[in-house]
Short mmCIF file of C-alpha atoms in Angstrom, two decimals:
data_model
loop_
_atom_site.label_atom_id
_atom_site.label_comp_id
_atom_site.label_asym_id
_atom_site.label_seq_id
_atom_site.Cartn_x
_atom_site.Cartn_y
_atom_site.Cartn_z
CA LEU N 61 8.78 -63.66 -36.47
CA GLN N 62 5.43 -64.41 -38.12
CA ARG N 63 5.52 -67.96 -36.76
CA LEU N 64 6.23 -66.74 -33.22
CA VAL N 65 3.23 -64.44 -33.34
CA SER N 66 0.81 -67.00 -34.74
CA ALA N 67 1.97 -70.00 -32.68
CA ALA N 68 0.60 -70.64 -29.16
CA SER N 69 3.67 -70.10 -26.99
CA PRO N 70 3.52 -72.02 -23.65
CA LEU N 71 5.07 -69.03 -21.89
CA LEU N 72 2.43 -66.70 -23.30
CA LEU N 73 -0.32 -69.12 -22.26
CA VAL N 74 0.95 -69.23 -18.66
CA LEU N 75 1.29 -65.45 -18.45
CA THR N 76 -2.20 -65.03 -19.88
CA ALA N 77 -3.61 -67.55 -17.38
CA PHE N 78 -2.10 -65.81 -14.37
CA THR N 79 -3.30 -62.40 -15.61
CA ALA N 80 -6.82 -63.74 -15.98
CA HIS N 81 -6.77 -65.12 -12.45
CA GLU N 82 -5.65 -61.95 -10.68
CA ALA N 83 -8.03 -60.63 -8.02
CA SER N 84 -7.71 -57.88 -5.46
CA ALA N 85 -7.64 -58.60 -1.72
CA GLN N 86 -10.96 -58.41 0.07
CA VAL N 87 -12.75 -59.51 3.22
CA LEU N 88 -13.59 -63.17 2.67
CA VAL N 89 -15.57 -63.51 5.88
CA GLN N 90 -16.29 -61.48 9.00
CA TYR N 91 -17.81 -62.84 12.20
CA ASP N 92 -19.28 -59.97 14.22
CA PRO N 93 -20.96 -61.20 17.45
CA VAL N 94 -23.53 -58.44 17.95
CA GLY N 95 -26.24 -58.97 20.56
CA SER N 96 -26.73 -61.78 23.05
CA GLN N 97 -24.09 -64.49 22.69
CA GLY N 98 -23.38 -67.91 24.18
CA SER N 99 -20.16 -69.86 23.88
CA GLY N 100 -22.14 -73.00 23.08
CA SER N 101 -23.68 -71.34 20.01
CA GLY N 102 -21.84 -70.49 16.83
CA VAL N 103 -21.49 -67.05 15.28
CA PHE N 104 -22.93 -66.67 11.79
CA PRO N 105 -20.95 -64.67 9.21
CA ALA N 106 -21.83 -60.99 8.91
CA ILE N 107 -19.91 -60.66 5.64
CA ASN N 108 -19.33 -63.46 3.14
CA ALA N 109 -17.44 -62.86 -0.11
CA PRO N 110 -19.24 -63.85 -3.32
CA SER N 111 -18.51 -67.38 -4.60
CA THR N 112 -17.36 -68.56 -1.16
CA THR N 113 -19.18 -70.82 1.28
CA VAL N 114 -18.31 -70.39 4.95
CA SER N 115 -19.41 -72.11 8.15
CA GLU N 116 -20.40 -70.73 11.51
CA LEU N 117 -17.59 -69.78 13.87
CA THR N 118 -17.54 -72.32 16.70
CA GLN N 119 -15.25 -73.22 19.60
CA VAL N 120 -13.87 -76.45 21.01
CA GLY N 121 -12.63 -77.23 24.52
CA PHE N 122 -13.83 -74.11 26.36
CA GLY N 123 -16.52 -73.65 29.03
CA GLY N 124 -20.12 -72.50 28.68
CA TRP N 125 -20.57 -68.74 29.13
CA GLY N 126 -22.89 -65.94 28.06
CA ASN N 127 -22.37 -62.26 27.25
CA THR N 128 -23.67 -59.40 25.11
CA ASP N 129 -21.91 -57.92 22.07
CA VAL N 130 -18.94 -60.22 22.70
CA TRP N 131 -18.68 -63.95 22.04
CA PRO N 132 -17.38 -65.59 25.25
CA VAL N 133 -14.33 -67.82 24.73
CA GLY N 134 -12.68 -69.25 27.84
CA GLN N 135 -11.41 -69.81 30.27
CA LEU N 136 -7.84 -70.36 29.14
CA GLY N 137 -6.23 -73.65 30.08
CA LEU N 138 -2.57 -74.28 30.76
CA ALA N 139 -0.14 -71.45 31.51
CA SER N 140 2.30 -72.77 28.93
CA THR N 141 4.24 -71.52 25.91
CA THR N 142 3.16 -74.72 24.13
CA ILE N 143 -0.10 -74.73 22.17
CA ASP N 144 -2.96 -76.67 23.72
CA LEU N 145 -4.34 -78.39 20.61
CA THR N 146 -7.57 -79.35 22.39
CA ARG N 147 -8.83 -75.73 22.69
CA TYR N 148 -9.49 -73.50 19.69
CA VAL N 149 -12.02 -71.51 17.66
CA THR N 150 -12.70 -72.83 14.19
CA PHE N 151 -14.47 -72.19 10.87
CA THR N 152 -14.32 -73.40 7.27
CA VAL N 153 -14.07 -71.66 3.90
CA ASP N 154 -14.86 -73.29 0.57
CA ALA N 155 -14.86 -72.02 -3.01
CA PRO N 156 -14.81 -73.57 -6.50
CA THR N 157 -11.85 -71.37 -7.44
CA LEU N 158 -8.39 -70.63 -6.12
CA ILE N 159 -8.16 -68.59 -2.89
CA THR N 160 -5.09 -66.70 -1.70
CA TYR N 161 -5.34 -66.04 2.03
CA THR N 162 -3.57 -62.94 3.33
CA SER N 163 -4.53 -62.21 6.94
CA LEU N 164 -6.70 -63.10 9.92
CA SER N 165 -7.57 -60.62 12.65
CA TYR N 166 -9.26 -61.28 15.99
CA SER N 167 -10.53 -58.58 18.35
CA ARG N 168 -9.82 -60.08 21.77
CA ARG N 169 -11.09 -59.03 25.19
CA SER N 170 -9.61 -60.31 28.45
CA TYR N 171 -10.84 -59.21 31.86
CA LEU N 172 -8.35 -60.23 34.56
CA SER N 173 -4.97 -59.24 33.03
CA ASP N 174 -4.33 -62.94 32.41
CA GLY N 175 -5.26 -63.28 28.75
CA ASN N 176 -3.21 -65.03 26.11
CA ARG N 177 0.28 -63.78 25.27
CA ALA N 178 0.51 -65.90 22.12
CA ALA N 179 -1.77 -67.03 19.29
CA ALA N 180 -1.41 -69.28 16.28
CA VAL N 181 -3.37 -70.45 13.24
CA ARG N 182 -3.31 -73.94 11.79
CA THR N 183 -5.31 -75.37 8.87
CA SER N 184 -6.58 -78.63 7.45
CA VAL N 185 -4.21 -78.23 4.48
CA ASP N 186 -1.56 -80.17 6.45
CA ASN N 187 -4.00 -81.72 8.94
CA PHE N 188 -3.19 -79.02 11.54
CA ALA N 189 0.40 -80.21 11.86
CA THR N 190 2.17 -76.83 11.73
CA ASP N 191 1.51 -73.16 12.36
CA VAL N 192 0.54 -71.16 9.29
CA ALA N 193 1.07 -68.03 11.38
CA SER N 194 1.82 -67.24 15.00
CA LEU N 195 2.25 -64.18 17.18
CA THR N 196 3.91 -63.78 20.59
CA GLY N 197 4.29 -60.87 22.99
CA ILE N 198 0.54 -60.11 23.00
CA ASN N 199 -0.62 -57.89 25.86
CA PRO N 200 -2.60 -60.14 28.24
CA GLN N 201 -4.71 -57.21 29.47
CA GLY N 202 -7.95 -55.81 28.09
CA ASP N 203 -8.86 -55.31 24.42
CA VAL N 204 -6.23 -56.28 21.85
CA GLN N 205 -6.33 -56.65 18.08
CA ILE N 206 -4.52 -59.86 17.13
CA ASP N 207 -3.33 -59.71 13.50
CA LEU N 208 -1.90 -62.83 11.87
CA ASP N 209 -0.14 -62.92 8.48
CA LEU N 210 -1.37 -65.82 6.34
CA THR N 211 0.76 -65.17 3.26
CA GLY N 212 2.84 -68.23 4.09
CA LEU N 213 -0.15 -70.42 3.17
CA ALA N 214 -0.07 -71.51 -0.46
CA PRO N 215 -3.04 -70.54 -2.66
CA THR N 216 -5.64 -73.21 -2.04
CA LEU N 217 -8.53 -74.78 -3.90
CA GLY N 218 -11.41 -76.39 -2.01
CA LEU N 219 -12.57 -76.51 1.59
CA VAL N 220 -10.12 -75.33 4.27
CA GLU N 221 -10.71 -75.47 8.02
CA PHE N 222 -8.99 -72.81 10.11
CA ARG N 223 -8.24 -73.26 13.82
CA LEU N 224 -7.12 -70.34 15.98
CA TYR N 225 -5.31 -71.16 19.23
CA PHE N 226 -4.71 -68.92 22.26
CA TYR N 227 -1.96 -69.81 24.74
CA ASP N 228 0.81 -68.64 27.08
CA ALA N 229 -1.48 -67.12 29.73
CA PRO N 230 0.23 -65.78 32.89
CA ILE N 231 -1.81 -68.20 35.01
CA ALA N 232 -3.85 -71.29 34.16
CA GLY N 233 -7.61 -71.15 33.75
CA GLY N 234 -7.98 -67.55 34.87
CA ASP N 235 -9.14 -65.41 31.97
CA TRP N 236 -11.08 -65.26 28.72
CA VAL N 237 -10.26 -64.42 25.11
CA ASP N 238 -13.70 -63.14 24.10
CA LEU N 239 -14.38 -62.03 20.53
CA VAL N 240 -15.37 -58.35 20.51
CA SER N 241 -18.09 -57.13 18.14
CA SER N 242 -18.45 -53.81 16.32
CA ASN N 243 -21.03 -52.82 18.96
CA SER N 244 -18.36 -53.09 21.65
CA GLY N 245 -15.43 -51.39 19.91
CA GLY N 246 -13.99 -54.34 17.99
CA THR N 247 -14.21 -55.81 14.51
CA GLY N 248 -14.87 -59.44 15.39
CA LEU N 249 -12.92 -62.03 13.41
CA VAL N 250 -11.95 -61.03 9.86
CA LEU N 251 -10.35 -63.30 7.26
CA SER N 252 -8.96 -61.50 4.21
CA GLY N 253 -7.65 -62.72 0.89
CA SER N 254 -8.45 -62.89 -2.81
CA VAL N 255 -10.59 -65.21 -4.89
CA SER N 256 -9.45 -65.91 -8.42
CA ASN N 257 -11.76 -65.64 -11.39
CA ASP N 258 -11.01 -69.20 -12.44
CA VAL N 259 -9.13 -72.27 -11.23
CA GLY N 260 -5.39 -71.59 -11.35
CA VAL N 261 -2.64 -73.60 -12.97
CA ASN N 262 -0.67 -74.18 -9.77
CA TYR N 263 -2.52 -74.65 -6.51
CA CYS N 264 -2.70 -76.64 -3.32
CA THR N 265 -5.71 -78.93 -2.97
CA ALA N 266 -6.95 -79.09 0.63
#
């Protein structure tokens, strides 16, 4: 018994390591497009968790529009249940320690009852090959909160790029999927998760 107490048990070391790395869930980054906005300009983070480095929120493949207190994203492309991989909004998150991602929310505004009925998130962890999370049956009309569960993504160390896709519109090229700010009744885009206190034993390197 004395030897068991004084010796460094591998099991005890692993349990101690995981206890030391525990961290509560928090907002890692929020993009809140308050004020005058243009789709050709990125949105800077309003909230950025300590020890993380995040990029601007930008968009690829959409037209050039302007608005106030919403970030214009549109118009939607194909009326298809298949993701159009050439159109998305994107941002990156980096940290020197392990991050566990839990959720991504997007406050969407459509104007013509022809907004997206599906959304998906992919990441650079697998070079955007598969959906980390997806959601179907979204109301194509008006303001909708799109909530995506990211718990299927393994805890990750290093820089990760996120791409959010909007698809399955009732008609092609007819509506927008604008990001709604807190000044206009939304919460913008919010990525939540937890940052460990140290580099973990088991992790996925992006």
